[in-house]
Amino acid sequence: MTDGGGRPGGVEMIIFVLNSGSSSLKYQLFDMRSEKVLATGLAERVGQPSQVGRLVNRPTGGAEHVLEQPFSGHREALDCVFDLLLEGTLESIDQIDAVGHRVVHGGESFTRSVRLTPEILEELHGLSHLAPLHNPANVTGIRACFERLPSAAQIAVFDTAFHSTMPPVSYMYALPYHLYTDLKVRRYGFHGTSHQYVSARAIDLLGRAAPSRIVTCHLGNGCSMTAVRDGVAVDTSMGMTPAEGLVMGTRCGDIDPAVLTFLMETQGWGPERIDELINKESGLQGLSGESNDMRDLTDLAAQGHERAKLAVDVFCHRVRKYIGAYAAEMGGLDAVVFTGGIGENSSVVRAKCCDGLEFLGVELDDELNQDRVRGERDISRPGSRARIMVIPTNEELVIARETARLAAEALVGG
Ligand code: ADP
């Protein structure tokens, strides 16, 4: 069986998967013998000592525990997380064998997961200019874990890594070449662990690794698509930053870059204002003027709200355009995979995204596409040349598997 993240299978390890944001910590604790999730949780308003933070810990099969208090930083929040895990989930923090850190940007230096050392951490910190919002936060979380769990292996798993197989024709911008050599301005892509997981599952369901031409659509708050040929990423819709490509909750995706210089000239807007515009005020929110939430918008559109309908239509039109582009790049299409909060749950969006693609062999079964069913499923008509699949993503599991694999290698290698 082909599993996302290369399943090591039945490893005796407890793994803590951590996603450190600038003001939040999201985590899952895994028992890798059965890949069982022992607990999940989220700490918010971290590093804002004047505010009351909130930590919710959910042990599997146990009662949810909510803690409300200020968290001066990641280290303090992490201490509270471990205190809660010691109330019934773990007997000792030393049971944690390894920590898998989700790291947003690996640049060109990190094309696969890596065991963290103080030197590598410095190198990672040096990539902060590529992801100024995310990488410094990731590094802060990693430092806190080094302090708190000094004997556990610390592994970084990158959002960009799965896309590192893209050829130059996919990743180069048509800008002066020295911007690439001097400043590493190029396309990298994100959501890599999700595209990796769902494409591997799709290959399993197709029953063949090669030849296979799969388009994966991760449609959540952030949205991206990847063209995966024979299990390898050959193109993806996000670029140097997550702002490129599809329409998202509050990001615009592809636009004419001269729109931005026009706004800078006519409105006197500087880089911060432009950044707000393209990342926080655009997308579904900007178009509809109502919400960045697809559920609200499909409901409003059904009630005749014109701009909500426009937002949903522009969103789906962009997805359809990328499916066509990626089919052209790969010389055909064997499967389209939908994942993420929207991709997994919205039959309306899936239907609109596939509409008119029958010429590519994409034929949706309206009955199978209904939302009553949950979980992994094929929603294409029996005769459809390309399969259409819904595959719930599991980014944390990919990180846990990668972490177990590297931690086991480190043990073998001493
Ligand atoms: P994130 O990128 O933050 O992980 P998610 O993958 O959870 O986000 O996706 C959030 C999006 O999924 C929101 O736009 C939400 O409206 C949408 N969504 C969740 N459930 C449904 C549903 N039943 N129908 C339509 N959209 C849904």
PDB file of C-alpha atoms in Angstrom, residues 34-222:
ATOM      1  CA  SER A  34      -1.333   2.019  15.627  1.00  0.00           C
ATOM      2  CA  GLU A  35      -1.067   5.624  14.415  1.00  0.00           C
ATOM      3  CA  LYS A  36      -3.706   6.416  17.017  1.00  0.00           C
ATOM      4  CA  VAL A  37      -4.268  10.047  17.975  1.00  0.00           C
ATOM      5  CA  LEU A  38      -4.009  10.268  21.780  1.00  0.00           C
ATOM      6  CA  ALA A  39      -4.880  13.959  22.084  1.00  0.00           C
ATOM      7  CA  THR A  40      -5.315  17.103  20.008  1.00  0.00           C
ATOM      8  CA  GLY A  41      -5.322  20.715  21.073  1.00  0.00           C
ATOM      9  CA  LEU A  42      -5.014  24.383  20.305  1.00  0.00           C
ATOM     10  CA  ALA A  43      -3.601  27.297  22.296  1.00  0.00           C
ATOM     11  CA  GLU A  44      -4.551  30.774  21.110  1.00  0.00           C
ATOM     12  CA  ARG A  45      -3.460  34.329  21.941  1.00  0.00           C
ATOM     13  CA  VAL A  46       0.019  33.112  22.816  1.00  0.00           C
ATOM     14  CA  GLY A  47       2.674  35.791  23.432  1.00  0.00           C
ATOM     15  CA  GLN A  48       0.122  38.475  24.213  1.00  0.00           C
ATOM     16  CA  PRO A  49       0.594  38.762  27.989  1.00  0.00           C
ATOM     17  CA  SER A  50      -2.027  41.483  28.382  1.00  0.00           C
ATOM     18  CA  GLN A  51      -4.713  39.202  26.955  1.00  0.00           C
ATOM     19  CA  VAL A  52      -6.300  36.079  28.348  1.00  0.00           C
ATOM     20  CA  GLY A  53      -5.193  33.152  26.213  1.00  0.00           C
ATOM     21  CA  ARG A  54      -7.176  29.979  25.695  1.00  0.00           C
ATOM     22  CA  LEU A  55      -5.930  26.408  25.567  1.00  0.00           C
ATOM     23  CA  VAL A  56      -8.243  23.555  24.628  1.00  0.00           C
ATOM     24  CA  ASN A  57      -6.919  19.999  25.062  1.00  0.00           C
ATOM     25  CA  ARG A  58      -8.971  17.077  23.728  1.00  0.00           C
ATOM     26  CA  PRO A  59      -7.782  13.661  24.855  1.00  0.00           C
ATOM     27  CA  THR A  60      -9.186  10.892  22.637  1.00  0.00           C
ATOM     28  CA  GLY A  61     -12.073   9.281  24.482  1.00  0.00           C
ATOM     29  CA  GLY A  62     -11.762  11.723  27.395  1.00  0.00           C
ATOM     30  CA  ALA A  63     -13.274  15.017  28.425  1.00  0.00           C
ATOM     31  CA  GLU A  64     -12.163  18.259  26.805  1.00  0.00           C
ATOM     32  CA  HIS A  65     -10.167  20.536  29.078  1.00  0.00           C
ATOM     33  CA  VAL A  66     -10.197  24.327  28.627  1.00  0.00           C
ATOM     34  CA  LEU A  67      -7.630  26.561  30.288  1.00  0.00           C
ATOM     35  CA  GLU A  68      -7.960  30.341  30.174  1.00  0.00           C
ATOM     36  CA  GLN A  69      -4.987  32.434  31.266  1.00  0.00           C
ATOM     37  CA  PRO A  70      -2.391  34.752  29.695  1.00  0.00           C
ATOM     38  CA  PHE A  71       0.479  32.963  27.898  1.00  0.00           C
ATOM     39  CA  SER A  72       3.594  35.129  27.877  1.00  0.00           C
ATOM     40  CA  GLY A  73       5.127  33.057  25.083  1.00  0.00           C
ATOM     41  CA  HIS A  74       5.310  29.699  23.308  1.00  0.00           C
ATOM     42  CA  ARG A  75       7.331  28.135  26.121  1.00  0.00           C
ATOM     43  CA  GLU A  76       4.721  28.943  28.758  1.00  0.00           C
ATOM     44  CA  ALA A  77       1.872  27.698  26.554  1.00  0.00           C
ATOM     45  CA  LEU A  78       3.809  24.509  25.871  1.00  0.00           C
ATOM     46  CA  ASP A  79       4.310  23.961  29.627  1.00  0.00           C
ATOM     47  CA  CYS A  80       0.540  24.190  30.071  1.00  0.00           C
ATOM     48  CA  VAL A  81      -0.060  21.760  27.176  1.00  0.00           C
ATOM     49  CA  PHE A  82       2.255  19.196  28.791  1.00  0.00           C
ATOM     50  CA  ASP A  83       0.610  19.698  32.202  1.00  0.00           C
ATOM     51  CA  LEU A  84      -2.735  18.833  30.628  1.00  0.00           C
ATOM     52  CA  LEU A  85      -1.278  15.829  28.765  1.00  0.00           C
ATOM     53  CA  LEU A  86      -0.012  14.543  32.115  1.00  0.00           C
ATOM     54  CA  GLU A  87      -3.590  14.478  33.395  1.00  0.00           C
ATOM     55  CA  GLY A  88      -4.403  11.032  32.019  1.00  0.00           C
ATOM     56  CA  THR A  89      -2.805  10.897  28.549  1.00  0.00           C
ATOM     57  CA  LEU A  90       0.884  10.533  29.404  1.00  0.00           C
ATOM     58  CA  GLU A  91       2.589   9.377  32.595  1.00  0.00           C
ATOM     59  CA  SER A  92       5.723  11.362  31.863  1.00  0.00           C
ATOM     60  CA  ILE A  93       6.790  13.907  29.258  1.00  0.00           C
ATOM     61  CA  ASP A  94       9.856  11.724  28.666  1.00  0.00           C
ATOM     62  CA  GLN A  95       7.545   9.272  26.891  1.00  0.00           C
ATOM     63  CA  ILE A  96       7.585  11.639  23.898  1.00  0.00           C
ATOM     64  CA  ASP A  97      10.237  10.201  21.576  1.00  0.00           C
ATOM     65  CA  ALA A  98      10.138  12.864  18.909  1.00  0.00           C
ATOM     66  CA  VAL A  99       8.504  16.132  17.929  1.00  0.00           C
ATOM     67  CA  GLY A 100       7.413  16.766  14.337  1.00  0.00           C
ATOM     68  CA  HIS A 101       7.345  20.474  13.549  1.00  0.00           C
ATOM     69  CA  ARG A 102       5.341  21.821  10.666  1.00  0.00           C
ATOM     70  CA  VAL A 103       7.575  24.408   9.024  1.00  0.00           C
ATOM     71  CA  VAL A 104       6.042  26.580   6.343  1.00  0.00           C
ATOM     72  CA  HIS A 105       8.993  27.518   4.145  1.00  0.00           C
ATOM     73  CA  GLY A 106      12.011  25.353   3.392  1.00  0.00           C
ATOM     74  CA  GLY A 107      13.251  27.542   0.528  1.00  0.00           C
ATOM     75  CA  GLU A 108      15.584  25.737  -1.856  1.00  0.00           C
ATOM     76  CA  SER A 109      17.749  24.425   0.997  1.00  0.00           C
ATOM     77  CA  PHE A 110      15.228  22.011   2.504  1.00  0.00           C
ATOM     78  CA  THR A 111      13.632  19.728  -0.055  1.00  0.00           C
ATOM     79  CA  ARG A 112      12.853  16.985   2.443  1.00  0.00           C
ATOM     80  CA  SER A 113      12.212  16.584   6.164  1.00  0.00           C
ATOM     81  CA  VAL A 114      15.232  17.053   8.374  1.00  0.00           C
ATOM     82  CA  ARG A 115      16.385  16.303  11.904  1.00  0.00           C
ATOM     83  CA  LEU A 116      16.903  19.640  13.628  1.00  0.00           C
ATOM     84  CA  THR A 117      20.180  20.645  15.217  1.00  0.00           C
ATOM     85  CA  PRO A 118      21.076  24.116  16.538  1.00  0.00           C
ATOM     86  CA  GLU A 119      22.977  24.736  13.244  1.00  0.00           C
ATOM     87  CA  ILE A 120      20.014  23.723  11.072  1.00  0.00           C
ATOM     88  CA  LEU A 121      17.753  25.862  13.217  1.00  0.00           C
ATOM     89  CA  GLU A 122      19.974  28.853  12.441  1.00  0.00           C
ATOM     90  CA  GLU A 123      19.761  28.042   8.729  1.00  0.00           C
ATOM     91  CA  LEU A 124      15.996  27.853   9.020  1.00  0.00           C
ATOM     92  CA  HIS A 125      15.891  31.186  10.765  1.00  0.00           C
ATOM     93  CA  GLY A 126      17.875  32.572   7.827  1.00  0.00           C
ATOM     94  CA  LEU A 127      14.926  31.767   5.533  1.00  0.00           C
ATOM     95  CA  SER A 128      12.618  34.097   7.460  1.00  0.00           C
ATOM     96  CA  HIS A 129      12.602  36.662   4.640  1.00  0.00           C
ATOM     97  CA  LEU A 130      10.767  34.092   2.477  1.00  0.00           C
ATOM     98  CA  ALA A 131       7.962  33.649   5.022  1.00  0.00           C
ATOM     99  CA  PRO A 132       8.203  36.541   7.489  1.00  0.00           C
ATOM    100  CA  LEU A 133       4.899  35.717   9.197  1.00  0.00           C
ATOM    101  CA  HIS A 134       5.374  31.990   9.523  1.00  0.00           C
ATOM    102  CA  ASN A 135       8.990  30.851   9.743  1.00  0.00           C
ATOM    103  CA  PRO A 136       9.999  32.970  12.780  1.00  0.00           C
ATOM    104  CA  ALA A 137       6.951  31.587  14.629  1.00  0.00           C
ATOM    105  CA  ASN A 138       7.916  28.034  13.654  1.00  0.00           C
ATOM    106  CA  VAL A 139      11.453  28.641  14.921  1.00  0.00           C
ATOM    107  CA  THR A 140      10.136  30.009  18.238  1.00  0.00           C
ATOM    108  CA  GLY A 141       8.068  26.836  18.724  1.00  0.00           C
ATOM    109  CA  ILE A 142      11.047  24.636  17.879  1.00  0.00           C
ATOM    110  CA  ARG A 143      13.271  26.476  20.370  1.00  0.00           C
ATOM    111  CA  ALA A 144      10.646  26.016  23.095  1.00  0.00           C
ATOM    112  CA  CYS A 145      10.581  22.255  22.377  1.00  0.00           C
ATOM    113  CA  PHE A 146      14.382  22.003  22.438  1.00  0.00           C
ATOM    114  CA  GLU A 147      14.263  23.550  25.932  1.00  0.00           C
ATOM    115  CA  ARG A 148      11.331  21.542  27.213  1.00  0.00           C
ATOM    116  CA  LEU A 149      12.095  18.163  25.597  1.00  0.00           C
ATOM    117  CA  PRO A 150      15.892  18.095  25.324  1.00  0.00           C
ATOM    118  CA  SER A 151      16.158  14.349  24.761  1.00  0.00           C
ATOM    119  CA  ALA A 152      13.423  14.031  22.091  1.00  0.00           C
ATOM    120  CA  ALA A 153      14.362  14.070  18.401  1.00  0.00           C
ATOM    121  CA  GLN A 154      13.177  17.305  16.776  1.00  0.00           C
ATOM    122  CA  ILE A 155      12.167  16.921  13.130  1.00  0.00           C
ATOM    123  CA  ALA A 156      11.108  19.648  10.683  1.00  0.00           C
ATOM    124  CA  VAL A 157       8.583  18.779   7.970  1.00  0.00           C
ATOM    125  CA  PHE A 158       8.174  21.458   5.318  1.00  0.00           C
ATOM    126  CA  ASP A 159       5.034  22.708   3.569  1.00  0.00           C
ATOM    127  CA  THR A 160       7.129  23.387   0.492  1.00  0.00           C
ATOM    128  CA  ALA A 161       9.042  20.081   0.265  1.00  0.00           C
ATOM    129  CA  PHE A 162       6.575  18.011  -1.782  1.00  0.00           C
ATOM    130  CA  HIS A 163       6.754  20.654  -4.529  1.00  0.00           C
ATOM    131  CA  SER A 164      10.553  20.600  -4.740  1.00  0.00           C
ATOM    132  CA  THR A 165      10.303  18.175  -7.695  1.00  0.00           C
ATOM    133  CA  MET A 166       8.762  20.881  -9.896  1.00  0.00           C
ATOM    134  CA  PRO A 167      10.809  21.539 -13.034  1.00  0.00           C
ATOM    135  CA  PRO A 168      12.129  25.059 -13.757  1.00  0.00           C
ATOM    136  CA  VAL A 169       9.389  25.678 -16.351  1.00  0.00           C
ATOM    137  CA  SER A 170       6.903  25.437 -13.488  1.00  0.00           C
ATOM    138  CA  TYR A 171       8.789  27.264 -10.772  1.00  0.00           C
ATOM    139  CA  MET A 172      10.469  30.133 -12.650  1.00  0.00           C
ATOM    140  CA  TYR A 173       8.839  33.551 -12.869  1.00  0.00           C
ATOM    141  CA  ALA A 174       9.556  35.418 -16.093  1.00  0.00           C
ATOM    142  CA  LEU A 175      11.431  38.117 -14.177  1.00  0.00           C
ATOM    143  CA  PRO A 176      15.088  39.112 -14.591  1.00  0.00           C
ATOM    144  CA  TYR A 177      17.064  35.951 -13.839  1.00  0.00           C
ATOM    145  CA  HIS A 178      19.252  37.599 -11.207  1.00  0.00           C
ATOM    146  CA  LEU A 179      16.195  37.985  -8.927  1.00  0.00           C
ATOM    147  CA  TYR A 180      16.180  34.200  -8.786  1.00  0.00           C
ATOM    148  CA  THR A 181      19.916  33.767  -8.274  1.00  0.00           C
ATOM    149  CA  ASP A 182      20.355  36.697  -5.865  1.00  0.00           C
ATOM    150  CA  LEU A 183      17.091  36.719  -3.920  1.00  0.00           C
ATOM    151  CA  LYS A 184      15.627  33.241  -4.594  1.00  0.00           C
ATOM    152  CA  VAL A 185      12.504  34.776  -6.081  1.00  0.00           C
ATOM    153  CA  ARG A 186      10.720  31.760  -7.597  1.00  0.00           C
ATOM    154  CA  ARG A 187       7.613  29.666  -7.051  1.00  0.00           C
ATOM    155  CA  TYR A 188       7.767  27.184  -4.143  1.00  0.00           C
ATOM    156  CA  GLY A 189       4.179  26.095  -3.390  1.00  0.00           C
ATOM    157  CA  PHE A 190       2.603  25.209  -0.041  1.00  0.00           C
ATOM    158  CA  HIS A 191       0.160  22.711   1.539  1.00  0.00           C
ATOM    159  CA  GLY A 192       2.736  20.103   0.486  1.00  0.00           C
ATOM    160  CA  THR A 193       1.898  17.545   3.183  1.00  0.00           C
ATOM    161  CA  SER A 194      -1.772  17.678   2.186  1.00  0.00           C
ATOM    162  CA  HIS A 195      -1.099  17.257  -1.550  1.00  0.00           C
ATOM    163  CA  GLN A 196       1.349  14.461  -0.727  1.00  0.00           C
ATOM    164  CA  TYR A 197      -1.170  12.617   1.435  1.00  0.00           C
ATOM    165  CA  VAL A 198      -4.196  12.852  -0.860  1.00  0.00           C
ATOM    166  CA  SER A 199      -2.256  12.117  -4.059  1.00  0.00           C
ATOM    167  CA  ALA A 200      -0.768   8.991  -2.437  1.00  0.00           C
ATOM    168  CA  ARG A 201      -4.241   7.886  -1.369  1.00  0.00           C
ATOM    169  CA  ALA A 202      -5.568   8.572  -4.884  1.00  0.00           C
ATOM    170  CA  ILE A 203      -2.796   6.412  -6.344  1.00  0.00           C
ATOM    171  CA  ASP A 204      -3.864   3.673  -3.938  1.00  0.00           C
ATOM    172  CA  LEU A 205      -7.486   3.995  -5.015  1.00  0.00           C
ATOM    173  CA  LEU A 206      -6.542   4.111  -8.712  1.00  0.00           C
ATOM    174  CA  GLY A 207      -4.539   0.959  -8.114  1.00  0.00           C
ATOM    175  CA  ARG A 208      -1.441   2.166  -9.945  1.00  0.00           C
ATOM    176  CA  ALA A 209       1.438   4.514  -9.191  1.00  0.00           C
ATOM    177  CA  ALA A 210       2.326   5.017 -12.855  1.00  0.00           C
ATOM    178  CA  PRO A 211       1.258   6.151 -15.275  1.00  0.00           C
ATOM    179  CA  SER A 212      -0.972   8.470 -13.255  1.00  0.00           C
ATOM    180  CA  ARG A 213      -1.927  12.075 -13.861  1.00  0.00           C
ATOM    181  CA  ILE A 214      -3.654  13.487 -10.802  1.00  0.00           C
ATOM    182  CA  VAL A 215      -4.829  17.002  -9.959  1.00  0.00           C
ATOM    183  CA  THR A 216      -5.230  17.577  -6.230  1.00  0.00           C
ATOM    184  CA  CYS A 217      -7.432  20.472  -5.090  1.00  0.00           C
ATOM    185  CA  HIS A 218      -6.892  21.559  -1.467  1.00  0.00           C
ATOM    186  CA  LEU A 219      -9.790  23.946  -0.886  1.00  0.00           C
ATOM    187  CA  GLY A 220      -9.914  25.325   2.663  1.00  0.00           C
ATOM    188  CA  ASN A 221      -9.369  28.844   3.979  1.00  0.00           C
ATOM    189  CA  GLY A 222      -6.165  28.753   2.000  1.00  0.00           C
TER     190      GLY A 222
END
